[in-house]
mmCIF file of C-alpha atoms in Angstrom:
data_model
loop_
_atom_site.group_PDB
_atom_site.id
_atom_site.type_symbol
_atom_site.label_atom_id
_atom_site.label_comp_id
_atom_site.label_asym_id
_atom_site.label_seq_id
_atom_site.Cartn_x
_atom_site.Cartn_y
_atom_site.Cartn_z
ATOM 1 C CA MET A 17 -61.877 -48.476 -57.055
ATOM 2 C CA ASN A 18 -65.057 -50.413 -57.785
ATOM 3 C CA PRO A 19 -67.983 -47.958 -57.536
ATOM 4 C CA SER A 20 -70.251 -50.797 -56.436
ATOM 5 C CA SER A 21 -68.294 -51.216 -53.219
ATOM 6 C CA GLY A 22 -70.112 -48.092 -52.039
ATOM 7 C CA ARG A 23 -69.819 -46.440 -48.640
ATOM 8 C CA ARG A 24 -71.334 -47.530 -45.359
ATOM 9 C CA SER A 25 -75.133 -47.577 -45.665
ATOM 10 C CA GLY A 26 -76.831 -44.842 -43.633
ATOM 11 C CA LYS A 27 -73.766 -42.604 -43.627
ATOM 12 C CA THR A 28 -74.332 -38.929 -44.451
ATOM 13 C CA PHE A 29 -71.882 -36.922 -46.520
ATOM 14 C CA LEU A 30 -71.547 -33.676 -48.500
ATOM 15 C CA PHE A 31 -71.105 -33.449 -52.258
ATOM 16 C CA THR A 32 -70.691 -30.353 -54.437
ATOM 17 C CA SER A 33 -71.293 -29.613 -58.126
ATOM 18 C CA GLU A 34 -70.889 -26.387 -60.093
ATOM 19 C CA SER A 35 -72.310 -24.887 -63.278
ATOM 20 C CA VAL A 36 -71.568 -21.826 -65.401
ATOM 21 C CA GLY A 37 -73.811 -19.540 -67.441
ATOM 22 C CA GLU A 38 -73.922 -18.792 -71.163
ATOM 23 C CA GLY A 39 -71.615 -15.784 -70.871
ATOM 24 C CA HIS A 40 -68.806 -17.630 -69.091
ATOM 25 C CA SER A 41 -65.856 -17.480 -71.472
ATOM 26 C CA ASP A 42 -65.404 -21.258 -71.750
ATOM 27 C CA LYS A 43 -69.145 -21.838 -72.214
ATOM 28 C CA MET A 44 -69.222 -19.095 -74.829
ATOM 29 C CA CYS A 45 -66.601 -21.061 -76.772
ATOM 30 C CA ASP A 46 -68.575 -24.299 -76.399
ATOM 31 C CA GLN A 47 -71.663 -22.611 -77.823
ATOM 32 C CA ILE A 48 -69.757 -21.133 -80.753
ATOM 33 C CA SER A 49 -68.155 -24.502 -81.564
ATOM 34 C CA ASP A 50 -71.554 -26.213 -81.557
ATOM 35 C CA ALA A 51 -73.158 -23.394 -83.550
ATOM 36 C CA VAL A 52 -70.504 -23.970 -86.226
ATOM 37 C CA LEU A 53 -71.187 -27.730 -86.128
ATOM 38 C CA ASP A 54 -74.942 -27.145 -86.506
ATOM 39 C CA ALA A 55 -74.402 -24.759 -89.403
ATOM 40 C CA TYR A 56 -72.504 -27.435 -91.331
ATOM 41 C CA LEU A 57 -74.925 -30.252 -90.446
ATOM 42 C CA SER A 58 -77.961 -28.197 -91.471
ATOM 43 C CA GLN A 59 -76.628 -28.134 -95.052
ATOM 44 C CA ASP A 60 -74.695 -31.417 -95.133
ATOM 45 C CA PRO A 61 -75.639 -34.046 -92.502
ATOM 46 C CA ASP A 62 -72.495 -36.021 -93.372
ATOM 47 C CA SER A 63 -70.171 -33.136 -92.465
ATOM 48 C CA LYS A 64 -67.108 -34.112 -90.448
ATOM 49 C CA VAL A 65 -66.401 -31.355 -87.955
ATOM 50 C CA ALA A 66 -63.924 -30.829 -85.135
ATOM 51 C CA CYS A 67 -64.090 -27.128 -84.326
ATOM 52 C CA GLU A 68 -62.416 -25.552 -81.312
ATOM 53 C CA CYS A 69 -62.873 -21.934 -80.268
ATOM 54 C CA VAL A 70 -60.589 -19.563 -78.371
ATOM 55 C CA ALA A 71 -61.862 -16.260 -76.946
ATOM 56 C CA LYS A 72 -60.134 -13.245 -75.467
ATOM 57 C CA THR A 73 -60.914 -9.528 -75.353
ATOM 58 C CA GLY A 74 -62.440 -8.522 -78.683
ATOM 59 C CA MET A 75 -61.319 -11.705 -80.440
ATOM 60 C CA ILE A 76 -62.653 -15.112 -81.460
ATOM 61 C CA LEU A 77 -60.402 -17.746 -83.064
ATOM 62 C CA LEU A 78 -61.781 -20.890 -84.703
ATOM 63 C CA VAL A 79 -59.330 -23.762 -85.125
ATOM 64 C CA GLY A 80 -59.813 -27.346 -86.194
ATOM 65 C CA GLU A 81 -60.761 -29.593 -89.082
ATOM 66 C CA VAL A 82 -63.877 -29.574 -91.282
ATOM 67 C CA THR A 83 -64.711 -31.687 -94.327
ATOM 68 C CA SER A 84 -68.117 -30.789 -95.759
ATOM 69 C CA LYS A 85 -70.078 -29.948 -98.892
ATOM 70 C CA ALA A 86 -71.678 -27.071 -96.999
ATOM 71 C CA VAL A 87 -70.768 -23.431 -97.542
ATOM 72 C CA VAL A 88 -71.069 -21.681 -94.193
ATOM 73 C CA ASP A 89 -70.822 -17.971 -93.376
ATOM 74 C CA LEU A 90 -68.713 -18.447 -90.281
ATOM 75 C CA GLN A 91 -68.591 -14.731 -89.478
ATOM 76 C CA SER A 92 -72.382 -14.622 -89.181
ATOM 77 C CA VAL A 93 -72.573 -17.873 -87.218
ATOM 78 C CA VAL A 94 -70.062 -16.658 -84.648
ATOM 79 C CA ARG A 95 -71.481 -13.153 -84.296
ATOM 80 C CA ASN A 96 -75.097 -14.315 -84.033
ATOM 81 C CA THR A 97 -74.124 -16.769 -81.298
ATOM 82 C CA ILE A 98 -72.378 -14.057 -79.295
ATOM 83 C CA LYS A 99 -75.382 -11.774 -79.766
ATOM 84 C CA LYS A 100 -77.722 -14.471 -78.457
ATOM 85 C CA ILE A 101 -75.506 -14.936 -75.382
ATOM 86 C CA GLY A 102 -75.925 -11.233 -74.650
ATOM 87 C CA TYR A 103 -72.572 -9.653 -75.426
ATOM 88 C CA ASP A 104 -73.948 -6.815 -77.540
ATOM 89 C CA ASP A 105 -72.099 -3.798 -76.229
ATOM 90 C CA SER A 106 -68.501 -3.022 -75.304
ATOM 91 C CA SER A 107 -69.686 -1.863 -71.861
ATOM 92 C CA LYS A 108 -70.349 -5.567 -71.100
ATOM 93 C CA GLY A 109 -66.771 -6.463 -72.007
ATOM 94 C CA PHE A 110 -67.522 -7.931 -75.452
ATOM 95 C CA ASP A 111 -69.480 -6.839 -78.524
ATOM 96 C CA TYR A 112 -70.555 -9.212 -81.306
ATOM 97 C CA LYS A 113 -70.581 -6.311 -83.787
ATOM 98 C CA THR A 114 -66.971 -5.227 -83.373
ATOM 99 C CA CYS A 115 -65.036 -8.347 -82.304
ATOM 100 C CA ASN A 116 -62.421 -9.830 -84.615
ATOM 101 C CA VAL A 117 -63.248 -13.339 -85.898
ATOM 102 C CA LEU A 118 -60.242 -15.359 -87.098
ATOM 103 C CA VAL A 119 -60.626 -18.704 -88.861
ATOM 104 C CA ALA A 120 -58.035 -21.493 -89.089
ATOM 105 C CA LEU A 121 -60.100 -24.515 -90.166
ATOM 106 C CA GLU A 122 -58.548 -27.159 -92.418
ATOM 107 C CA PRO A 123 -59.915 -30.386 -94.014
ATOM 108 C CA GLN A 124 -59.929 -33.553 -91.935
ATOM 109 C CA ALA A 125 -56.828 -35.699 -92.487
ATOM 110 C CA GLU A 126 -57.478 -38.164 -95.312
ATOM 111 C CA GLU A 127 -55.898 -41.053 -93.400
ATOM 112 C CA ILE A 128 -58.608 -40.693 -90.745
ATOM 113 C CA SER A 129 -61.496 -40.738 -93.230
ATOM 114 C CA GLU A 130 -59.911 -43.670 -95.082
ATOM 115 C CA CYS A 131 -59.664 -45.918 -92.024
ATOM 116 C CA VAL A 132 -62.992 -44.871 -90.491
ATOM 117 C CA PHE A 133 -65.410 -44.598 -93.442
ATOM 118 C CA GLU A 134 -64.116 -45.901 -96.768
ATOM 119 C CA GLY A 135 -65.561 -49.184 -98.052
ATOM 120 C CA ARG A 136 -67.912 -49.598 -95.095
ATOM 121 C CA ASP A 137 -71.663 -49.651 -94.663
ATOM 122 C CA GLN A 138 -73.046 -46.911 -92.421
ATOM 123 C CA GLU A 139 -73.588 -49.343 -89.526
ATOM 124 C CA ASP A 140 -70.019 -50.616 -89.677
ATOM 125 C CA ILE A 141 -68.078 -47.370 -89.805
ATOM 126 C CA GLY A 142 -65.223 -47.282 -87.332
ATOM 127 C CA ALA A 143 -64.816 -45.063 -84.308
ATOM 128 C CA GLY A 144 -63.171 -41.762 -85.202
ATOM 129 C CA ASP A 145 -60.611 -42.118 -82.409
ATOM 130 C CA GLN A 146 -59.723 -44.197 -79.413
ATOM 131 C CA GLY A 147 -61.116 -43.286 -76.034
ATOM 132 C CA LEU A 148 -63.243 -44.184 -73.027
ATOM 133 C CA MET A 149 -66.600 -42.714 -72.075
ATOM 134 C CA PHE A 150 -68.917 -42.916 -69.080
ATOM 135 C CA GLY A 151 -72.655 -42.709 -68.611
ATOM 136 C CA TYR A 152 -74.240 -42.196 -65.197
ATOM 137 C CA ALA A 153 -77.793 -42.213 -63.838
ATOM 138 C CA THR A 154 -79.291 -41.975 -60.356
ATOM 139 C CA ASP A 155 -82.906 -42.166 -59.196
ATOM 140 C CA GLU A 156 -82.511 -39.258 -56.750
ATOM 141 C CA THR A 157 -84.341 -36.978 -59.249
ATOM 142 C CA GLU A 158 -86.978 -37.567 -61.930
ATOM 143 C CA GLU A 159 -84.367 -36.669 -64.564
ATOM 144 C CA CYS A 160 -82.035 -39.371 -63.182
ATOM 145 C CA MET A 161 -79.421 -36.669 -62.602
ATOM 146 C CA PRO A 162 -77.535 -35.635 -59.446
ATOM 147 C CA LEU A 163 -79.489 -33.019 -57.498
ATOM 148 C CA THR A 164 -76.288 -31.017 -56.917
ATOM 149 C CA LEU A 165 -75.761 -30.429 -60.652
ATOM 150 C CA LEU A 166 -79.428 -30.069 -61.535
ATOM 151 C CA LEU A 167 -79.825 -27.191 -59.068
ATOM 152 C CA ALA A 168 -76.566 -25.555 -60.150
ATOM 153 C CA HIS A 169 -77.737 -25.532 -63.786
ATOM 154 C CA LYS A 170 -81.143 -24.180 -62.843
ATOM 155 C CA LEU A 171 -79.634 -21.293 -60.861
ATOM 156 C CA ASN A 172 -77.732 -20.099 -63.937
ATOM 157 C CA TYR A 173 -80.744 -20.612 -66.200
ATOM 158 C CA ARG A 174 -82.919 -18.596 -63.824
ATOM 159 C CA MET A 175 -80.485 -15.666 -63.893
ATOM 160 C CA LYS A 176 -80.497 -15.709 -67.701
ATOM 161 C CA GLU A 177 -84.307 -15.764 -67.621
ATOM 162 C CA LEU A 178 -84.484 -12.745 -65.309
ATOM 163 C CA SER A 179 -82.075 -10.832 -67.547
ATOM 164 C CA LEU A 180 -83.993 -11.631 -70.759
ATOM 165 C CA LYS A 181 -87.342 -10.649 -69.220
ATOM 166 C CA GLY A 182 -85.884 -7.325 -68.075
ATOM 167 C CA GLU A 183 -86.841 -8.138 -64.492
ATOM 168 C CA CYS A 184 -83.197 -7.855 -63.417
ATOM 169 C CA PRO A 185 -81.527 -5.740 -66.136
ATOM 170 C CA TRP A 186 -78.382 -5.443 -64.041
ATOM 171 C CA ILE A 187 -77.611 -9.144 -64.634
ATOM 172 C CA LEU A 188 -74.954 -9.456 -67.360
ATOM 173 C CA PRO A 189 -74.060 -12.655 -69.294
ATOM 174 C CA ASP A 190 -71.298 -14.216 -67.174
ATOM 175 C CA SER A 191 -72.310 -16.278 -64.161
ATOM 176 C CA LYS A 192 -71.294 -19.243 -62.008
ATOM 177 C CA SER A 193 -73.097 -21.317 -59.409
ATOM 178 C CA GLN A 194 -72.188 -24.077 -56.985
ATOM 179 C CA VAL A 195 -74.403 -26.256 -54.820
ATOM 180 C CA THR A 196 -73.445 -28.518 -51.925
ATOM 181 C CA VAL A 197 -76.004 -31.123 -50.837
ATOM 182 C CA GLU A 198 -76.018 -33.332 -47.770
ATOM 183 C CA TYR A 199 -76.804 -36.911 -48.772
ATOM 184 C CA ARG A 200 -77.594 -40.127 -46.992
ATOM 185 C CA ASP A 201 -76.235 -43.365 -48.416
ATOM 186 C CA SER A 202 -79.110 -45.841 -48.669
ATOM 187 C CA GLU A 203 -77.448 -49.148 -49.530
ATOM 188 C CA GLY A 204 -75.683 -47.542 -52.474
ATOM 189 C CA ALA A 205 -78.579 -45.331 -53.565
ATOM 190 C CA LEU A 206 -78.526 -41.618 -52.766
ATOM 191 C CA GLU A 207 -81.056 -39.727 -50.664
ATOM 192 C CA PRO A 208 -80.694 -35.912 -50.756
ATOM 193 C CA LEU A 209 -81.450 -34.560 -47.281
ATOM 194 C CA ARG A 210 -80.821 -30.816 -47.526
ATOM 195 C CA VAL A 211 -78.928 -28.121 -49.366
ATOM 196 C CA HIS A 212 -75.881 -27.307 -47.305
ATOM 197 C CA THR A 213 -74.376 -24.406 -49.306
ATOM 198 C CA VAL A 214 -75.296 -22.263 -52.316
ATOM 199 C CA VAL A 215 -72.707 -20.137 -54.137
ATOM 200 C CA ILE A 216 -73.633 -17.662 -56.882
ATOM 201 C CA SER A 217 -71.387 -15.222 -58.711
ATOM 202 C CA VAL A 218 -72.874 -13.102 -61.490
ATOM 203 C CA GLN A 219 -71.533 -10.330 -63.681
ATOM 204 C CA HIS A 220 -73.480 -7.156 -63.024
ATOM 205 C CA GLY A 221 -73.817 -3.533 -64.065
ATOM 206 C CA PRO A 222 -72.219 -0.764 -62.010
ATOM 207 C CA ASP A 223 -75.429 0.938 -60.872
ATOM 208 C CA ILE A 224 -76.587 -1.486 -58.211
ATOM 209 C CA THR A 225 -75.462 -2.055 -54.647
ATOM 210 C CA LEU A 226 -74.110 -5.316 -53.269
ATOM 211 C CA GLN A 227 -77.016 -5.409 -50.804
ATOM 212 C CA GLU A 228 -79.543 -5.164 -53.657
ATOM 213 C CA ILE A 229 -77.778 -7.871 -55.674
ATOM 214 C CA ARG A 230 -77.784 -10.285 -52.752
ATOM 215 C CA HIS A 231 -81.455 -9.575 -52.020
ATOM 216 C CA HIS A 232 -82.466 -10.243 -55.648
ATOM 217 C CA LEU A 233 -80.353 -13.402 -55.854
ATOM 218 C CA MET A 234 -81.944 -14.781 -52.707
ATOM 219 C CA GLU A 235 -85.560 -13.863 -53.430
ATOM 220 C CA LYS A 236 -85.699 -14.238 -57.226
ATOM 221 C CA VAL A 237 -83.141 -16.957 -57.839
ATOM 222 C CA VAL A 238 -82.401 -19.210 -54.860
ATOM 223 C CA LYS A 239 -85.912 -19.352 -53.392
ATOM 224 C CA VAL A 240 -87.459 -19.864 -56.842
ATOM 225 C CA VAL A 241 -85.064 -22.613 -57.945
ATOM 226 C CA VAL A 242 -84.303 -24.619 -54.801
ATOM 227 C CA PRO A 243 -87.316 -26.486 -53.362
ATOM 228 C CA ALA A 244 -88.121 -25.161 -49.888
ATOM 229 C CA LYS A 245 -87.878 -28.657 -48.396
ATOM 230 C CA TYR A 246 -84.111 -28.609 -49.000
ATOM 231 C CA LEU A 247 -83.483 -25.222 -47.358
ATOM 232 C CA ASP A 248 -83.259 -24.707 -43.611
ATOM 233 C CA ASP A 249 -81.852 -22.226 -41.105
ATOM 234 C CA LYS A 250 -78.431 -23.873 -41.376
ATOM 235 C CA THR A 251 -78.115 -23.498 -45.162
ATOM 236 C CA ILE A 252 -75.106 -21.331 -46.022
ATOM 237 C CA TYR A 253 -75.314 -18.716 -48.791
ATOM 238 C CA HIS A 254 -72.385 -17.093 -50.571
ATOM 239 C CA LEU A 255 -74.088 -14.670 -52.941
ATOM 240 C CA LEU A 256 -71.559 -12.664 -54.941
ATOM 241 C CA PRO A 257 -68.882 -13.474 -52.343
ATOM 242 C CA SER A 258 -66.262 -11.404 -54.208
ATOM 243 C CA GLY A 259 -68.280 -8.256 -53.523
ATOM 244 C CA LYS A 260 -68.351 -7.190 -57.190
ATOM 245 C CA PHE A 261 -68.141 -8.806 -60.626
ATOM 246 C CA LEU A 262 -67.942 -6.082 -63.270
ATOM 247 C CA LEU A 263 -65.365 -7.628 -65.592
ATOM 248 C CA GLY A 264 -66.757 -10.825 -67.106
ATOM 249 C CA GLY A 265 -66.585 -13.050 -70.152
ATOM 250 C CA PRO A 266 -63.438 -13.250 -72.295
ATOM 251 C CA GLN A 267 -62.272 -9.862 -71.032
ATOM 252 C CA GLY A 268 -61.956 -11.275 -67.522
ATOM 253 C CA ASP A 269 -60.695 -14.741 -68.444
ATOM 254 C CA ALA A 270 -59.670 -16.314 -71.740
ATOM 255 C CA GLY A 271 -62.137 -18.907 -73.023
ATOM 256 C CA LEU A 272 -61.549 -22.281 -74.652
ATOM 257 C CA THR A 273 -63.828 -25.023 -75.967
ATOM 258 C CA GLY A 274 -63.963 -28.171 -73.834
ATOM 259 C CA ARG A 275 -62.822 -26.793 -70.487
ATOM 260 C CA LYS A 276 -66.122 -27.420 -68.656
ATOM 261 C CA ILE A 277 -66.447 -31.179 -69.162
ATOM 262 C CA ILE A 278 -67.617 -31.857 -65.602
ATOM 263 C CA VAL A 279 -70.250 -29.116 -65.828
ATOM 264 C CA ASP A 280 -71.350 -30.688 -69.138
ATOM 265 C CA THR A 281 -71.801 -34.172 -67.668
ATOM 266 C CA TYR A 282 -72.496 -35.215 -64.051
ATOM 267 C CA GLY A 283 -70.964 -32.557 -61.829
ATOM 268 C CA GLY A 284 -68.221 -34.819 -60.494
ATOM 269 C CA TRP A 285 -70.429 -37.873 -59.947
ATOM 270 C CA GLY A 286 -69.883 -41.119 -61.854
ATOM 271 C CA GLY A 287 -66.837 -40.897 -64.085
ATOM 272 C CA HIS A 288 -65.407 -39.000 -67.038
ATOM 273 C CA GLY A 289 -63.157 -40.251 -69.844
ATOM 274 C CA GLY A 290 -61.634 -36.790 -70.394
ATOM 275 C CA GLY A 291 -62.982 -36.064 -73.875
ATOM 276 C CA ALA A 292 -64.965 -32.874 -74.514
ATOM 277 C CA PHE A 293 -68.163 -32.730 -76.578
ATOM 278 C CA SER A 294 -68.692 -29.382 -78.251
ATOM 279 C CA GLY A 295 -67.715 -28.829 -81.879
ATOM 280 C CA LYS A 296 -67.528 -32.570 -82.643
ATOM 281 C CA ASP A 297 -69.723 -34.550 -85.032
ATOM 282 C CA TYR A 298 -71.048 -38.021 -84.192
ATOM 283 C CA SER A 299 -68.008 -39.887 -85.575
ATOM 284 C CA LYS A 300 -66.046 -38.563 -82.598
ATOM 285 C CA VAL A 301 -66.948 -41.141 -79.960
ATOM 286 C CA ASP A 302 -65.958 -38.717 -77.206
ATOM 287 C CA ARG A 303 -69.410 -37.313 -77.883
ATOM 288 C CA SER A 304 -71.577 -40.056 -79.410
ATOM 289 C CA GLY A 305 -70.169 -42.745 -77.106
ATOM 290 C CA ALA A 306 -70.833 -40.613 -74.017
ATOM 291 C CA TYR A 307 -74.388 -39.915 -75.173
ATOM 292 C CA ALA A 308 -74.941 -43.641 -75.746
ATOM 293 C CA ALA A 309 -73.495 -44.508 -72.328
ATOM 294 C CA ARG A 310 -75.919 -42.078 -70.662
ATOM 295 C CA TRP A 311 -78.780 -43.619 -72.701
ATOM 296 C CA VAL A 312 -77.811 -47.065 -71.412
ATOM 297 C CA ALA A 313 -77.408 -45.966 -67.774
ATOM 298 C CA LYS A 314 -80.703 -44.065 -67.685
ATOM 299 C CA SER A 315 -82.529 -46.946 -69.364
ATOM 300 C CA LEU A 316 -81.282 -49.344 -66.680
ATOM 301 C CA VAL A 317 -82.430 -47.060 -63.862
ATOM 302 C CA LYS A 318 -85.807 -46.233 -65.416
ATOM 303 C CA ALA A 319 -86.428 -49.959 -66.003
ATOM 304 C CA GLY A 320 -86.055 -50.488 -62.256
ATOM 305 C CA LEU A 321 -83.044 -52.762 -62.706
ATOM 306 C CA CYS A 322 -80.959 -50.618 -60.360
ATOM 307 C CA ARG A 323 -81.184 -47.284 -58.578
ATOM 308 C CA ARG A 324 -77.806 -45.994 -59.736
ATOM 309 C CA ALA A 325 -75.733 -47.017 -62.729
ATOM 310 C CA LEU A 326 -72.312 -46.211 -64.138
ATOM 311 C CA VAL A 327 -71.537 -47.476 -67.638
ATOM 312 C CA GLN A 328 -68.100 -47.367 -69.261
ATOM 313 C CA ILE A 329 -67.516 -47.897 -72.989
ATOM 314 C CA SER A 330 -64.183 -47.840 -74.834
ATOM 315 C CA TYR A 331 -63.258 -47.677 -78.528
ATOM 316 C CA ALA A 332 -60.269 -47.831 -80.884
ATOM 317 C CA ILE A 333 -59.916 -45.781 -84.066
ATOM 318 C CA SER A 334 -61.341 -47.525 -87.162
ATOM 319 C CA VAL A 335 -62.832 -50.365 -85.044
ATOM 320 C CA SER A 336 -66.641 -50.358 -85.104
ATOM 321 C CA HIS A 337 -67.486 -52.446 -82.034
ATOM 322 C CA PRO A 338 -66.627 -51.200 -78.524
ATOM 323 C CA LEU A 339 -63.505 -52.756 -77.042
ATOM 324 C CA SER A 340 -65.207 -53.004 -73.649
ATOM 325 C CA ILE A 341 -68.521 -52.343 -71.943
ATOM 326 C CA THR A 342 -68.700 -52.312 -68.147
ATOM 327 C CA VAL A 343 -71.673 -51.766 -65.835
ATOM 328 C CA PHE A 344 -71.547 -50.827 -62.142
ATOM 329 C CA HIS A 345 -74.726 -50.656 -60.028
ATOM 330 C CA TYR A 346 -73.296 -49.446 -56.678
ATOM 331 C CA GLY A 347 -74.990 -52.327 -54.892
ATOM 332 C CA THR A 348 -78.468 -50.997 -55.784
ATOM 333 C CA SER A 349 -79.680 -54.006 -57.805
ATOM 334 C CA ASP A 350 -80.875 -57.485 -56.914
ATOM 335 C CA ARG A 351 -79.047 -58.694 -60.026
ATOM 336 C CA ASP A 352 -75.285 -58.926 -60.278
ATOM 337 C CA GLU A 353 -73.386 -56.663 -62.629
ATOM 338 C CA ASP A 354 -72.678 -59.436 -65.123
ATOM 339 C CA GLU A 355 -76.443 -59.897 -65.549
ATOM 340 C CA LEU A 356 -76.910 -56.183 -66.181
ATOM 341 C CA LEU A 357 -74.080 -56.287 -68.721
ATOM 342 C CA GLN A 358 -75.826 -59.132 -70.566
ATOM 343 C CA ILE A 359 -79.040 -57.076 -70.659
ATOM 344 C CA VAL A 360 -77.117 -54.119 -72.085
ATOM 345 C CA GLN A 361 -75.457 -56.280 -74.743
ATOM 346 C CA LYS A 362 -78.826 -57.754 -75.716
ATOM 347 C CA ASN A 363 -80.608 -54.402 -76.003
ATOM 348 C CA PHE A 364 -77.983 -51.961 -77.309
ATOM 349 C CA ASP A 365 -75.768 -51.979 -80.406
ATOM 350 C CA LEU A 366 -73.035 -49.523 -79.463
ATOM 351 C CA ARG A 367 -71.286 -49.243 -82.806
ATOM 352 C CA PRO A 368 -70.965 -45.523 -83.746
ATOM 353 C CA GLY A 369 -72.817 -46.095 -87.030
ATOM 354 C CA VAL A 370 -75.795 -47.536 -85.151
ATOM 355 C CA ILE A 371 -75.711 -44.943 -82.358
ATOM 356 C CA VAL A 372 -75.975 -42.122 -84.912
ATOM 357 C CA ARG A 373 -79.035 -43.715 -86.508
ATOM 358 C CA GLU A 374 -80.886 -44.545 -83.281
ATOM 359 C CA LEU A 375 -80.208 -41.169 -81.634
ATOM 360 C CA GLY A 376 -80.486 -39.036 -84.778
ATOM 361 C CA LEU A 377 -77.036 -37.527 -84.352
ATOM 362 C CA LYS A 378 -76.712 -36.170 -87.899
ATOM 363 C CA ARG A 379 -79.265 -33.476 -87.095
ATOM 364 C CA PRO A 380 -78.241 -29.896 -86.130
ATOM 365 C CA ILE A 381 -79.210 -30.276 -82.454
ATOM 366 C CA TYR A 382 -75.975 -29.439 -80.728
ATOM 367 C CA GLN A 383 -75.929 -25.721 -79.894
ATOM 368 C CA ALA A 384 -78.749 -26.332 -77.417
ATOM 369 C CA THR A 385 -76.569 -28.856 -75.563
ATOM 370 C CA ALA A 386 -73.687 -26.448 -75.065
ATOM 371 C CA CYS A 387 -75.007 -24.762 -71.913
ATOM 372 C CA TYR A 388 -76.932 -26.047 -68.859
ATOM 373 C CA GLY A 389 -75.714 -29.622 -69.382
ATOM 374 C CA HIS A 390 -75.861 -32.302 -72.072
ATOM 375 C CA PHE A 391 -77.846 -34.641 -69.814
ATOM 376 C CA GLY A 392 -81.051 -34.512 -67.800
ATOM 377 C CA ARG A 393 -83.004 -32.521 -70.426
ATOM 378 C CA LYS A 394 -85.945 -34.326 -72.002
ATOM 379 C CA GLU A 395 -85.578 -32.656 -75.409
ATOM 380 C CA PHE A 396 -82.506 -34.754 -76.229
ATOM 381 C CA PRO A 397 -83.009 -38.259 -77.705
ATOM 382 C CA TRP A 398 -80.456 -39.955 -75.433
ATOM 383 C CA GLU A 399 -82.657 -38.880 -72.510
ATOM 384 C CA GLN A 400 -85.556 -41.058 -73.700
ATOM 385 C CA PRO A 401 -85.130 -44.425 -71.945
ATOM 386 C CA LYS A 402 -85.167 -47.481 -74.161
ATOM 387 C CA LYS A 403 -87.702 -50.190 -73.344
ATOM 388 C CA LEU A 404 -85.481 -53.082 -72.364
ATOM 389 C CA VAL A 405 -86.076 -56.747 -73.041
ATOM 390 C CA PHE A 406 -84.880 -58.913 -70.141
#
């Protein structure tokens, strides 16, 4: 389906996005994988890393491939990451001090490094694998992100903040949120009208009542995070709908790197090529290509060339140039999509070796991306719009 075909202008509809907190078992694995990546890059910026993490009760398993000159204390990296997340006592279901950390990391296959890197200048290195990536941007928020996902992330971040400050000591590391927004279609652009539903589930200590939890979540989380203009007397709240959430993190559910790819990106808006981000260095275009696609999409929207944009890029292993670049504007531009594509091709060199230089992707910046979304946060270089020549 062509995204630019849009829906009938003026129509209202509901859309939902979810997010998860730092202590969610899958997000815990994402953060560990990226902490390992950062540890290697901080010593050797040319490290080649593909590190997956598996978590279950009292156990962390690292699997994957690493080729690097760095010498990394993986036990410390893993345990310090878990400590930062907040799992510091067995009463919370996980303890960084006593968990078992198993490592099964091997060197990257030589045939991959030979076809991707050998005999090539930095700018002409090949893609580390085949794949397709999407970048999305929408002018409905200043960050050019969907309001549904932005609010869902902020709800989880707020709960973490309250826990760290000691204002709500009963809040434990695992949490989930979900936000449904009513939108109006405005000739392909999106106008958020109101928040229809808010869902929050949070791991908690045993010495607090359900009534108290729901009161705190409403007064200290929802009303602080969600702008009052979006809430009305018809907004529906499901605050700890299960009634209790004592068993969280890997003890409640096994965790795995790369299982929250929609949370990491656009909350179900736009598109997704299926590749996860965490634990992968820049040569894996699942990550660098997706970051570049977001950079392109946001640059188009911020330049006023369209109000929404979806950009697809595809690659083949060992081939430096993208196989395809496609731009959709959802009918929100006075230029046709071929014109926007020409502007993209004129302003962006989307070879992996150029992306890494322009976005600084050899730096140890990745652990910060592994929770609360990879996009919509001004501290990341792909969130700084490029000044386009057109």
